PDB file of C-alpha atoms in Angstrom:
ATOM      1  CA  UNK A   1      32.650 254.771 173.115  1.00  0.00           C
ATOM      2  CA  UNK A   2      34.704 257.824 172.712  1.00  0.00           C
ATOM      3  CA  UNK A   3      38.541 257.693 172.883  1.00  0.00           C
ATOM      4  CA  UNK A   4      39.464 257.753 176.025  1.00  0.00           C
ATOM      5  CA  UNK A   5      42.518 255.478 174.616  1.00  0.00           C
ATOM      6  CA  UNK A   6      45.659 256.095 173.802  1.00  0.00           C
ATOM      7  CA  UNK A   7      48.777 256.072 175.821  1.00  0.00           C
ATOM      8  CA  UNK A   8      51.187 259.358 176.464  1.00  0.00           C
ATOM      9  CA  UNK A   9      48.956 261.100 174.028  1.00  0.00           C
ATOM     10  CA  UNK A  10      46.453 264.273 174.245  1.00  0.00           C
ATOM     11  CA  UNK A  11      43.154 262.484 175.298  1.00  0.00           C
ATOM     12  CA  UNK A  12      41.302 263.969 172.622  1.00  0.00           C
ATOM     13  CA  UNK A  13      38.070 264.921 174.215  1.00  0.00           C
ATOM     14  CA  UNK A  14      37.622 267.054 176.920  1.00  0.00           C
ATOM     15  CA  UNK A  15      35.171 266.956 179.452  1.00  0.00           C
ATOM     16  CA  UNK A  16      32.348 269.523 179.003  1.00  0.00           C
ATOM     17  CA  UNK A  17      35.380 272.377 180.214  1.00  0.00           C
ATOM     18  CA  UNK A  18      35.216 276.349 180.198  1.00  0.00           C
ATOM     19  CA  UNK A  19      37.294 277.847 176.894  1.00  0.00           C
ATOM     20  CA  UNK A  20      40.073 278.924 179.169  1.00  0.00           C
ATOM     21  CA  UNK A  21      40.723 275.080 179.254  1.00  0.00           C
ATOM     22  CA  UNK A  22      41.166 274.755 175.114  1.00  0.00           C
ATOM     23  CA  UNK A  23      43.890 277.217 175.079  1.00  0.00           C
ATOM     24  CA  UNK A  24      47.448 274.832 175.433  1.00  0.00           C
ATOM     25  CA  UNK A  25      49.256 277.183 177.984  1.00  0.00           C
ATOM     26  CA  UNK A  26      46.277 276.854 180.121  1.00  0.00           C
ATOM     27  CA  UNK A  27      45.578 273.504 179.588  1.00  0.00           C
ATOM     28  CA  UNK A  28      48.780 272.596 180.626  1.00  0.00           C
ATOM     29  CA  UNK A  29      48.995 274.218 183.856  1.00  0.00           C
ATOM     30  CA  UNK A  30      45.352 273.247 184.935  1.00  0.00           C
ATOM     31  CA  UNK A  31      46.263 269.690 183.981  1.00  0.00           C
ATOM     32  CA  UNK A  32      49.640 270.241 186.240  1.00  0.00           C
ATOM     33  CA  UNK A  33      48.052 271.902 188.912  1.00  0.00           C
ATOM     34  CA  UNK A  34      45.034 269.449 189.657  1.00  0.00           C
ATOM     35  CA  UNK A  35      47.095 266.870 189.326  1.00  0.00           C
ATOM     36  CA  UNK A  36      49.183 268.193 192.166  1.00  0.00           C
ATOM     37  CA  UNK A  37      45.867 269.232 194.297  1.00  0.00           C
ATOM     38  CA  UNK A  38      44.700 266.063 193.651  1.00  0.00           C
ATOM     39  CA  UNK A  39      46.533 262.754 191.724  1.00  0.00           C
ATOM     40  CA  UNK A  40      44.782 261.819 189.027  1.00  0.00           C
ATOM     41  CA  UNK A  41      41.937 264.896 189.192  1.00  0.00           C
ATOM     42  CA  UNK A  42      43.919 266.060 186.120  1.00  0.00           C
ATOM     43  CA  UNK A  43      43.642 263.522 183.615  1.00  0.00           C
ATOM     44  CA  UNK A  44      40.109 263.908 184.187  1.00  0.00           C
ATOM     45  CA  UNK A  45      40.108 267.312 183.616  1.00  0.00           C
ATOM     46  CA  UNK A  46      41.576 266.693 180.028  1.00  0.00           C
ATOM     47  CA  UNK A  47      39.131 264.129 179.340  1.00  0.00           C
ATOM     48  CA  UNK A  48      41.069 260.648 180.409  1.00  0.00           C
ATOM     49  CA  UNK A  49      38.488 260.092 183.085  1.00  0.00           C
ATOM     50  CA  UNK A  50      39.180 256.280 183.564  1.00  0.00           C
ATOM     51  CA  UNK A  51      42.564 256.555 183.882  1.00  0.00           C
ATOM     52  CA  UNK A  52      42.430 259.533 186.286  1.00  0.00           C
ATOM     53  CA  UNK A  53      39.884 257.415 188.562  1.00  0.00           C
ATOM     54  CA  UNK A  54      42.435 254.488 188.569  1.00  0.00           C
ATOM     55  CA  UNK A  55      45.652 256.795 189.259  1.00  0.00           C
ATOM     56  CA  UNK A  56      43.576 258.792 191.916  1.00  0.00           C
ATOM     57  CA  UNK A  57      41.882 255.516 193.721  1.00  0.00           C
ATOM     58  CA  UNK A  58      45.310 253.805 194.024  1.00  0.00           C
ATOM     59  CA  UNK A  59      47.528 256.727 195.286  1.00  0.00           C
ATOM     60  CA  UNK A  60      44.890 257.841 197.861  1.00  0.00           C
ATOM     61  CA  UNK A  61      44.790 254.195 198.881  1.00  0.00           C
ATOM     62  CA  UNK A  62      48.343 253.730 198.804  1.00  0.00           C
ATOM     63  CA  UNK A  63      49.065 257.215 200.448  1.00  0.00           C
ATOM     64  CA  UNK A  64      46.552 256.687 203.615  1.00  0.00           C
ATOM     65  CA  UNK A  65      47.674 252.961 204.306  1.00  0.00           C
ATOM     66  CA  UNK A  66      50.890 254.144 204.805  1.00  0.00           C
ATOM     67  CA  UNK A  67      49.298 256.529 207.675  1.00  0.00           C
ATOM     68  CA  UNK A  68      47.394 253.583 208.758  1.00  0.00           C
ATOM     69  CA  UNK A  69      50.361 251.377 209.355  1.00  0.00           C
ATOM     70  CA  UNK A  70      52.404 253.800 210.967  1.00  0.00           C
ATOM     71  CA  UNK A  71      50.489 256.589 212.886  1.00  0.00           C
ATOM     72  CA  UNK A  72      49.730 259.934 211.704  1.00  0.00           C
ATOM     73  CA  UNK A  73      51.870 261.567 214.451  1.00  0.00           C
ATOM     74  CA  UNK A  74      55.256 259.764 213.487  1.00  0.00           C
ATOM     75  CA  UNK A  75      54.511 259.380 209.487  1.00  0.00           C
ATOM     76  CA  UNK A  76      54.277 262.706 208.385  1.00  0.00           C
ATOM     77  CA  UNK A  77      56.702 264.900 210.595  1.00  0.00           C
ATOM     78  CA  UNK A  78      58.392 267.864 208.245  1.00  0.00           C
ATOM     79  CA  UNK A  79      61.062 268.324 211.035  1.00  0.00           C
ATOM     80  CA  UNK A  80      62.250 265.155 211.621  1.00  0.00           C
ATOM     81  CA  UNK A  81      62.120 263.208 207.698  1.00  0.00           C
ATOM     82  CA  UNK A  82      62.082 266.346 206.024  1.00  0.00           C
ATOM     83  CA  UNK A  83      63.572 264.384 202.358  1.00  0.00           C
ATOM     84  CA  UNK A  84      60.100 261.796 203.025  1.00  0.00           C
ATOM     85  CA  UNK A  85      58.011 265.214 204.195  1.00  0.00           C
ATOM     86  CA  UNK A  86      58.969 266.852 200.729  1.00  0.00           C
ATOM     87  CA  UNK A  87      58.192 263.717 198.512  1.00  0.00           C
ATOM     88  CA  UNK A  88      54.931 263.106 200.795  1.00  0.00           C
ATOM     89  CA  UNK A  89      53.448 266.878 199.509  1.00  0.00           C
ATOM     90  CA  UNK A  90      53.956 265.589 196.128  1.00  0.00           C
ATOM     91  CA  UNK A  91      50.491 264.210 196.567  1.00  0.00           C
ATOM     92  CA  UNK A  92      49.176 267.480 197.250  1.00  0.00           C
ATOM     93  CA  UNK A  93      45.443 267.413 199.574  1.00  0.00           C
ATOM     94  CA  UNK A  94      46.380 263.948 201.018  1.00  0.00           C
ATOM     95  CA  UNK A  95      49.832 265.284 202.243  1.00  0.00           C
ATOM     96  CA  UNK A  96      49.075 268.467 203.154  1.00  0.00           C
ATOM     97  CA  UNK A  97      46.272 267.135 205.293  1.00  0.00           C
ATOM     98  CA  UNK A  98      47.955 264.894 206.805  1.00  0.00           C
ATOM     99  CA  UNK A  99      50.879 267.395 207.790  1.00  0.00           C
ATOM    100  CA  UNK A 100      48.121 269.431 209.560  1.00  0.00           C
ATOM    101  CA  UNK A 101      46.207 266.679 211.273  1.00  0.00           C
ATOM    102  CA  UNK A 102      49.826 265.340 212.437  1.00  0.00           C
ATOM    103  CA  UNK A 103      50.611 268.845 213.941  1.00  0.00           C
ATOM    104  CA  UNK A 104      47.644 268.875 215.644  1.00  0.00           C
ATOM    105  CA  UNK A 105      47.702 265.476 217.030  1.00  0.00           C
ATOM    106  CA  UNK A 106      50.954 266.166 218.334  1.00  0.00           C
ATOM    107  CA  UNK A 107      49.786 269.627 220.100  1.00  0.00           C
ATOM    108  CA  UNK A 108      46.923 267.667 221.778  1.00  0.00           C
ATOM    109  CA  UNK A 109      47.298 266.764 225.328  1.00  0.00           C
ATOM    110  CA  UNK A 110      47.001 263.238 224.937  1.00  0.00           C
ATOM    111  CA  UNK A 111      49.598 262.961 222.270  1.00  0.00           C
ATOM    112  CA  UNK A 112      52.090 260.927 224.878  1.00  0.00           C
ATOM    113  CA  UNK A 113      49.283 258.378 224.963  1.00  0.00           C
ATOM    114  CA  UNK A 114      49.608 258.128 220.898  1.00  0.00           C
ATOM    115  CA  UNK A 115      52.876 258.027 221.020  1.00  0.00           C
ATOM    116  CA  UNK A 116      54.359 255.285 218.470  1.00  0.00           C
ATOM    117  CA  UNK A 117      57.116 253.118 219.692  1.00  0.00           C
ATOM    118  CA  UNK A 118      57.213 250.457 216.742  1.00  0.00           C
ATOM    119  CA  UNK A 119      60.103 251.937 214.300  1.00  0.00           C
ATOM    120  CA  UNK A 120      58.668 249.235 212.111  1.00  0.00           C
ATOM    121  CA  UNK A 121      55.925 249.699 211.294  1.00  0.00           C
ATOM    122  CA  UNK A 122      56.565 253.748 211.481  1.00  0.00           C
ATOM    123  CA  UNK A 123      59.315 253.022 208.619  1.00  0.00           C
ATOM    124  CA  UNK A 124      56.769 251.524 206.612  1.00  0.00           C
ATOM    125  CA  UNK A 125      54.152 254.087 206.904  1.00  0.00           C
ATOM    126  CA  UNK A 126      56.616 256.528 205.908  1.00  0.00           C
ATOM    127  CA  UNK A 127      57.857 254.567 202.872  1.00  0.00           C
ATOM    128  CA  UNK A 128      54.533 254.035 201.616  1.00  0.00           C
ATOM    129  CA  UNK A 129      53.157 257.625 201.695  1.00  0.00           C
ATOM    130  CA  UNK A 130      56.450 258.934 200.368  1.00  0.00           C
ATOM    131  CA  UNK A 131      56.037 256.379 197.656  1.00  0.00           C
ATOM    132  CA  UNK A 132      52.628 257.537 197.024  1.00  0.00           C
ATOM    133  CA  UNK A 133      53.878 260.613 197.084  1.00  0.00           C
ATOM    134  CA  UNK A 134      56.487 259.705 194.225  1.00  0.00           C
ATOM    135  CA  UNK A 135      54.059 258.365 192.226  1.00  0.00           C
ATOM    136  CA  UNK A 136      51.960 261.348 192.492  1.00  0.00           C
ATOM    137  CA  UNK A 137      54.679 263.285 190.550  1.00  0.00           C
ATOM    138  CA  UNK A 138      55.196 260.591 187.937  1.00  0.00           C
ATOM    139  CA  UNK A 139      51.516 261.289 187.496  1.00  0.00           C
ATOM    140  CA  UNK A 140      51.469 265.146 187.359  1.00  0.00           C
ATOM    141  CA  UNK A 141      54.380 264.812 184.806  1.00  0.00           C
ATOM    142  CA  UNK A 142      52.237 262.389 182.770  1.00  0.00           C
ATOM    143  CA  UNK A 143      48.963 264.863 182.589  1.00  0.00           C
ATOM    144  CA  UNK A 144      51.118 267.828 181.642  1.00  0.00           C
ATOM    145  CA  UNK A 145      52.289 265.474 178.668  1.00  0.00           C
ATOM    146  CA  UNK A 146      48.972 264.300 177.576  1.00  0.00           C
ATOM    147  CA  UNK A 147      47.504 267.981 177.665  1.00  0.00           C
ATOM    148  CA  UNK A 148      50.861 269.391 175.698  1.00  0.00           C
ATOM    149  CA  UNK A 149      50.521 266.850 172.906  1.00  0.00           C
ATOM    150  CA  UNK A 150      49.792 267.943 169.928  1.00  0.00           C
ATOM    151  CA  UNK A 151      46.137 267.452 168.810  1.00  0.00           C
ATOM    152  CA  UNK A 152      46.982 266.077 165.427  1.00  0.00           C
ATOM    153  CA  UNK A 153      48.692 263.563 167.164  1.00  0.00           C
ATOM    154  CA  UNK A 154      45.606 262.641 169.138  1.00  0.00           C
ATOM    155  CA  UNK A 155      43.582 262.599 166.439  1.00  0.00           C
ATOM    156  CA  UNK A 156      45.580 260.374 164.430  1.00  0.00           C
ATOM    157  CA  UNK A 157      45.657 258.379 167.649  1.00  0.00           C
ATOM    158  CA  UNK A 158      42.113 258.507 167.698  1.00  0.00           C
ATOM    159  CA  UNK A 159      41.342 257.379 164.538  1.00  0.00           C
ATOM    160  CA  UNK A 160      43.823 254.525 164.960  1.00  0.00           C
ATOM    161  CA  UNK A 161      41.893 252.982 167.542  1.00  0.00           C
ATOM    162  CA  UNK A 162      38.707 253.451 165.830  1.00  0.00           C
ATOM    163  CA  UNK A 163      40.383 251.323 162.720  1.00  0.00           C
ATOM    164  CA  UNK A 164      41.463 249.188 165.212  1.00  0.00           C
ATOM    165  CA  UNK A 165      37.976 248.248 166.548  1.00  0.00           C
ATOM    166  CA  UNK A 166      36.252 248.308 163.267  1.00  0.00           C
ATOM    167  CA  UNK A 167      35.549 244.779 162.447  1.00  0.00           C
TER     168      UNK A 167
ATOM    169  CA  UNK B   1      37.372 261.797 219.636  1.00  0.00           C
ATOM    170  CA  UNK B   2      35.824 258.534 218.380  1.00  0.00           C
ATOM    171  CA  UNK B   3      35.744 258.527 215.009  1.00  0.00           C
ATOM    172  CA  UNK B   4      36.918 255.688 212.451  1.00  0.00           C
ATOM    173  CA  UNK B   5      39.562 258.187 211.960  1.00  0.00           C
ATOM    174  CA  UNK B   6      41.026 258.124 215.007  1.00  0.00           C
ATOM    175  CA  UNK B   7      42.704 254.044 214.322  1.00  0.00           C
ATOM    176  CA  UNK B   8      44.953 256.529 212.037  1.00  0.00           C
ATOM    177  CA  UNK B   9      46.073 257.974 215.287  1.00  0.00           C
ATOM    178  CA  UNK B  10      47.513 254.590 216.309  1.00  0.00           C
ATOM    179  CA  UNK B  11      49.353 252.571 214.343  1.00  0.00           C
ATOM    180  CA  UNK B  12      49.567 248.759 212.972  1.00  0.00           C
ATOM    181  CA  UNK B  13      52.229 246.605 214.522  1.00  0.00           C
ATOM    182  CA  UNK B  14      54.748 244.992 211.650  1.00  0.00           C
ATOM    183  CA  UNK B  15      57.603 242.734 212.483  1.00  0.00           C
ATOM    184  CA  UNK B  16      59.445 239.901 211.283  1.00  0.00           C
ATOM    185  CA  UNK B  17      57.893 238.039 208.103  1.00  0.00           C
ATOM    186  CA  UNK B  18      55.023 240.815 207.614  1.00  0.00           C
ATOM    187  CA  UNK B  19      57.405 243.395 207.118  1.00  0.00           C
ATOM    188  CA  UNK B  20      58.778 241.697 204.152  1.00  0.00           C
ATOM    189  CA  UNK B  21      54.980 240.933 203.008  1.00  0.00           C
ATOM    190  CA  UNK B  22      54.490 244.492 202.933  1.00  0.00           C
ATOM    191  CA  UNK B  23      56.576 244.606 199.995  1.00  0.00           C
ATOM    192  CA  UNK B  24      53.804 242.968 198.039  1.00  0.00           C
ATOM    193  CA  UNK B  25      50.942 245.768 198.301  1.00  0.00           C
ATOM    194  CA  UNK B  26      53.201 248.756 197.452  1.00  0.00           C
ATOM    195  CA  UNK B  27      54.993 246.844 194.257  1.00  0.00           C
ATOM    196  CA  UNK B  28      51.616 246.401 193.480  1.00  0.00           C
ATOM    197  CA  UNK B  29      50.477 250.106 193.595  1.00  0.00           C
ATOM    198  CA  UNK B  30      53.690 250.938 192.023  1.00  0.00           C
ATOM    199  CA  UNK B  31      52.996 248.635 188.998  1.00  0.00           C
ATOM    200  CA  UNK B  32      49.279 249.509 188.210  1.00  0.00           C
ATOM    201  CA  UNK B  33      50.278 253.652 188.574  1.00  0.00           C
ATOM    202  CA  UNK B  34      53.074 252.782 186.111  1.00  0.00           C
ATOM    203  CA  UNK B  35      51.129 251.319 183.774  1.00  0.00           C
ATOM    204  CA  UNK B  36      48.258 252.901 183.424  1.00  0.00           C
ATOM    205  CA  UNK B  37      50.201 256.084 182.647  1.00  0.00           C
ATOM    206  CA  UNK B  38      52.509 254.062 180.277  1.00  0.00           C
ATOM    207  CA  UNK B  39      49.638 251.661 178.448  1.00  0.00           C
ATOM    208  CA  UNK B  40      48.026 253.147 174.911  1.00  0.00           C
ATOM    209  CA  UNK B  41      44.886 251.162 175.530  1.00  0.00           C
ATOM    210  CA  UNK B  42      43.265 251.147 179.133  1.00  0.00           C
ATOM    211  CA  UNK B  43      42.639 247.441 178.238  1.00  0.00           C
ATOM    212  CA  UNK B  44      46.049 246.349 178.179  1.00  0.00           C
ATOM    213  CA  UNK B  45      46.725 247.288 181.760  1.00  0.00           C
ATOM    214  CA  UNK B  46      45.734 244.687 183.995  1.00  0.00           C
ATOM    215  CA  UNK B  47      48.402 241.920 182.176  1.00  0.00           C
ATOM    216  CA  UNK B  48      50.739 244.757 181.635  1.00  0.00           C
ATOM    217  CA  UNK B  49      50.574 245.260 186.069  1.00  0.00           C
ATOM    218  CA  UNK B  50      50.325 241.797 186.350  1.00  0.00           C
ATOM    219  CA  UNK B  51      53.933 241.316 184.796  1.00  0.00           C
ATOM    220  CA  UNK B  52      55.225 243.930 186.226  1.00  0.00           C
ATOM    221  CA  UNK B  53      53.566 243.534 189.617  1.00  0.00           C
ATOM    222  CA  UNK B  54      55.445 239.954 189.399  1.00  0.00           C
ATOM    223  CA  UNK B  55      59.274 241.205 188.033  1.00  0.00           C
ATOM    224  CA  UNK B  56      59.297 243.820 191.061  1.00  0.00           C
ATOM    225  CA  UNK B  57      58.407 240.885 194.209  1.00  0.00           C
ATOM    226  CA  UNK B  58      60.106 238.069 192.057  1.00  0.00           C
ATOM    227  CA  UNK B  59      63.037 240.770 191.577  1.00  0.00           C
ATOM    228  CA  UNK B  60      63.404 242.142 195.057  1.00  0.00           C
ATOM    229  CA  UNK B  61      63.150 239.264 196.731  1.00  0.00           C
ATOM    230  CA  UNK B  62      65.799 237.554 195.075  1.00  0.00           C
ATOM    231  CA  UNK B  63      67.809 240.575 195.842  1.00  0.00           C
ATOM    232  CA  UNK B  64      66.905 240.099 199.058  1.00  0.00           C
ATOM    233  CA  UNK B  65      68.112 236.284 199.134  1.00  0.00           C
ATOM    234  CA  UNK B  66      71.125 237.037 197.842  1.00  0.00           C
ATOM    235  CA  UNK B  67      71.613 239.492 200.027  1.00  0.00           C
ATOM    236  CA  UNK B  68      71.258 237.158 202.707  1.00  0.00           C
ATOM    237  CA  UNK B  69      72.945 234.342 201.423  1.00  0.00           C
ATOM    238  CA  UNK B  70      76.256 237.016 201.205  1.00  0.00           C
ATOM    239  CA  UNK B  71      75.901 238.056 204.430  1.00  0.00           C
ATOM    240  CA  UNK B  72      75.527 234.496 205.744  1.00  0.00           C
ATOM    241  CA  UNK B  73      78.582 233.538 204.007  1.00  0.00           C
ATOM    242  CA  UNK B  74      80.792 236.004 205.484  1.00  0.00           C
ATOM    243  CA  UNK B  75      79.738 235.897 208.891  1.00  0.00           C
ATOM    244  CA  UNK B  76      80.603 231.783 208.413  1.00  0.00           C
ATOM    245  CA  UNK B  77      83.804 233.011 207.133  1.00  0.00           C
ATOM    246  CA  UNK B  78      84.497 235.375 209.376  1.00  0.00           C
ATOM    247  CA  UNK B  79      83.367 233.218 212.202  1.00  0.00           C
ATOM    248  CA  UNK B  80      85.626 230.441 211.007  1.00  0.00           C
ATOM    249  CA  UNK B  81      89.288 231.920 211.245  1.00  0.00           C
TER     250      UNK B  81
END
C-alpha cells in the first residue's frame, strides 16, 4: 500500500494531478483553496485520500445536523449572528449553501409558517455548524502544511513507515 | 415543496436533559477531526478519538457539575441570611 501515512507531513504521492499541481506555490494554494470549497477535498488533492474522506464525511455531517436541529431559516442568518455567520463560511459549499437556501426560505411566503420558536434547539444548530465551520479551518490550515512540507521530509517519512512494516 | 430536504426547514425540538446529550455528538466530531489531522499513522486514530472523545464529555461535564454545585451553594447561602 502506498504511503498515505504520516502525520503533519507532505503525503508523498499525489493523485494522478496536472504539473501545475507539482510546483509548491501552486500546490499550496490548490491544497488551501479546495479545502475551503470543500473540507477535506484538499488532502485528497495532495494524495491523503483517506484522511480527506474522513475530515470531509464528518464536517459535512457535523455541519448539516446542526441545520437539522435548528432550522435552516434561524441557523444560518448573516444579519443577526454575524461572528457564527463568519465561522459557518469557513466550511465553504456547505455554508455558503446554506446562507442562500436560508435567504430564500425566508423570502418565501410561507416562511411565518417555518418560523422557529425553540431558542434551544436554534442555539444548538448554530453551535454545531459554526463548530463545523471551525473545524473546517483547522483543516484548511492542516492541508496547506502537508502540501508546504518539504519532500525530503516525506520521503524520509515514507521510508520510515515502510521500515516500520517490514517484518 | 416535499422533498426530504424540506425537515431542514423545520427544526428538532431540544430541551432539558437532551440538550446536555448533545454535547456528546459534537465532542465527538471535534475529537476524530482533531486527530486525524494530528495522528502520523491513519491507524492510530480511532484510540487516539476514543481518548480524546472521552477527556472532552468526562471534562465538560465535570465543569458543568461544578458549576452547578457553586451555584447551588450560593443560592443556599444567599437564601440563608
Amino acid at each position: 500500500m502506498p504511503a498515505e501515512n504520516d502525520g503533519l507531513t507532505r503525503c508523498p504521492k499525489p493523485m494522478a494531478a496536472p504539473r501545475l499541481i507539482d510546483q509548491p506555490f501552486a500546490r499550496v494554494c490548490l491544497a488551501g483553496f479546495l479545502s475551503w470549497l470543500l473540507p477535506g477535498a484538499g488532502h485528497v488533492a495532495i494524495g491523503c485520500r483517506t484522511r480527506g474522506l474522513i475530515l470531509m464525511v464528518t464536517i459535512a455531517i457535523t455541519f448539516w445536523t446542526g441545520v437539522a436541529i435548528g432550522g435552516v431559516q434561524d441557523t444560518v442568518q448573516p444579519r443577526k449572528r454575524f461572528a457564527w455567520f463568519l465561522a459557518q463560511t469557513c466550511a465553504g459549499v456547505h455554508g455558503l449553501a446554506a446562507c442562500s437556501w436560508s435567504e430564500r426560505a425566508r423570502a418565501a411566503p410561507n416562511a411565518l409558517e417555518n418560523a422557529n420558536p425553540s431558542y434551544a434547539s436554534v442555539d444548538t444548530g448554530v453551535v454545531y455548524s459554526g463548530i463545523a465551520g471551525l473545524l473546517s479551518l483547522l483543516v484548511i490550515l492542516d492541508a496547506i502544511g502537508r502540501a508546504d512540507a518539504p519532500v525530503e521530509q516525506a520521503a524520509a517519512s515514507a521510508g520510515r513507515s515502510a521500515r516500520e512494516r517490514a517484518p | 415543496m416535499t422533498t426530504p430536504l424540506t425537515a431542514l426547514l423545520g427544526y428538532v425540538a431540544i430541551g432539558g436533559m437532551w440538550r446536555v446529550a448533545m454535547l456528546i455528538p459534537l465532542s465527538l466530531s471535534v475529537a476524530v477531526v482533531y486527530k486525524t489531522t494530528r495522528c502520523r499513522q491513519l491507524r492510530d486514530v480511532p484510540m487516539a478519538v476514543l481518548g480524546l472523545w472521552l477527556t472532552i464529555v468526562l471534562g465538560m461535564y465535570a465543569v458543568g457539575v461544578a458549576a452547578w454545585l457553586v451555584f447551588m451553594t450560593c443560592v443556599e447561602w444567599t437564601a440563608g441570611r
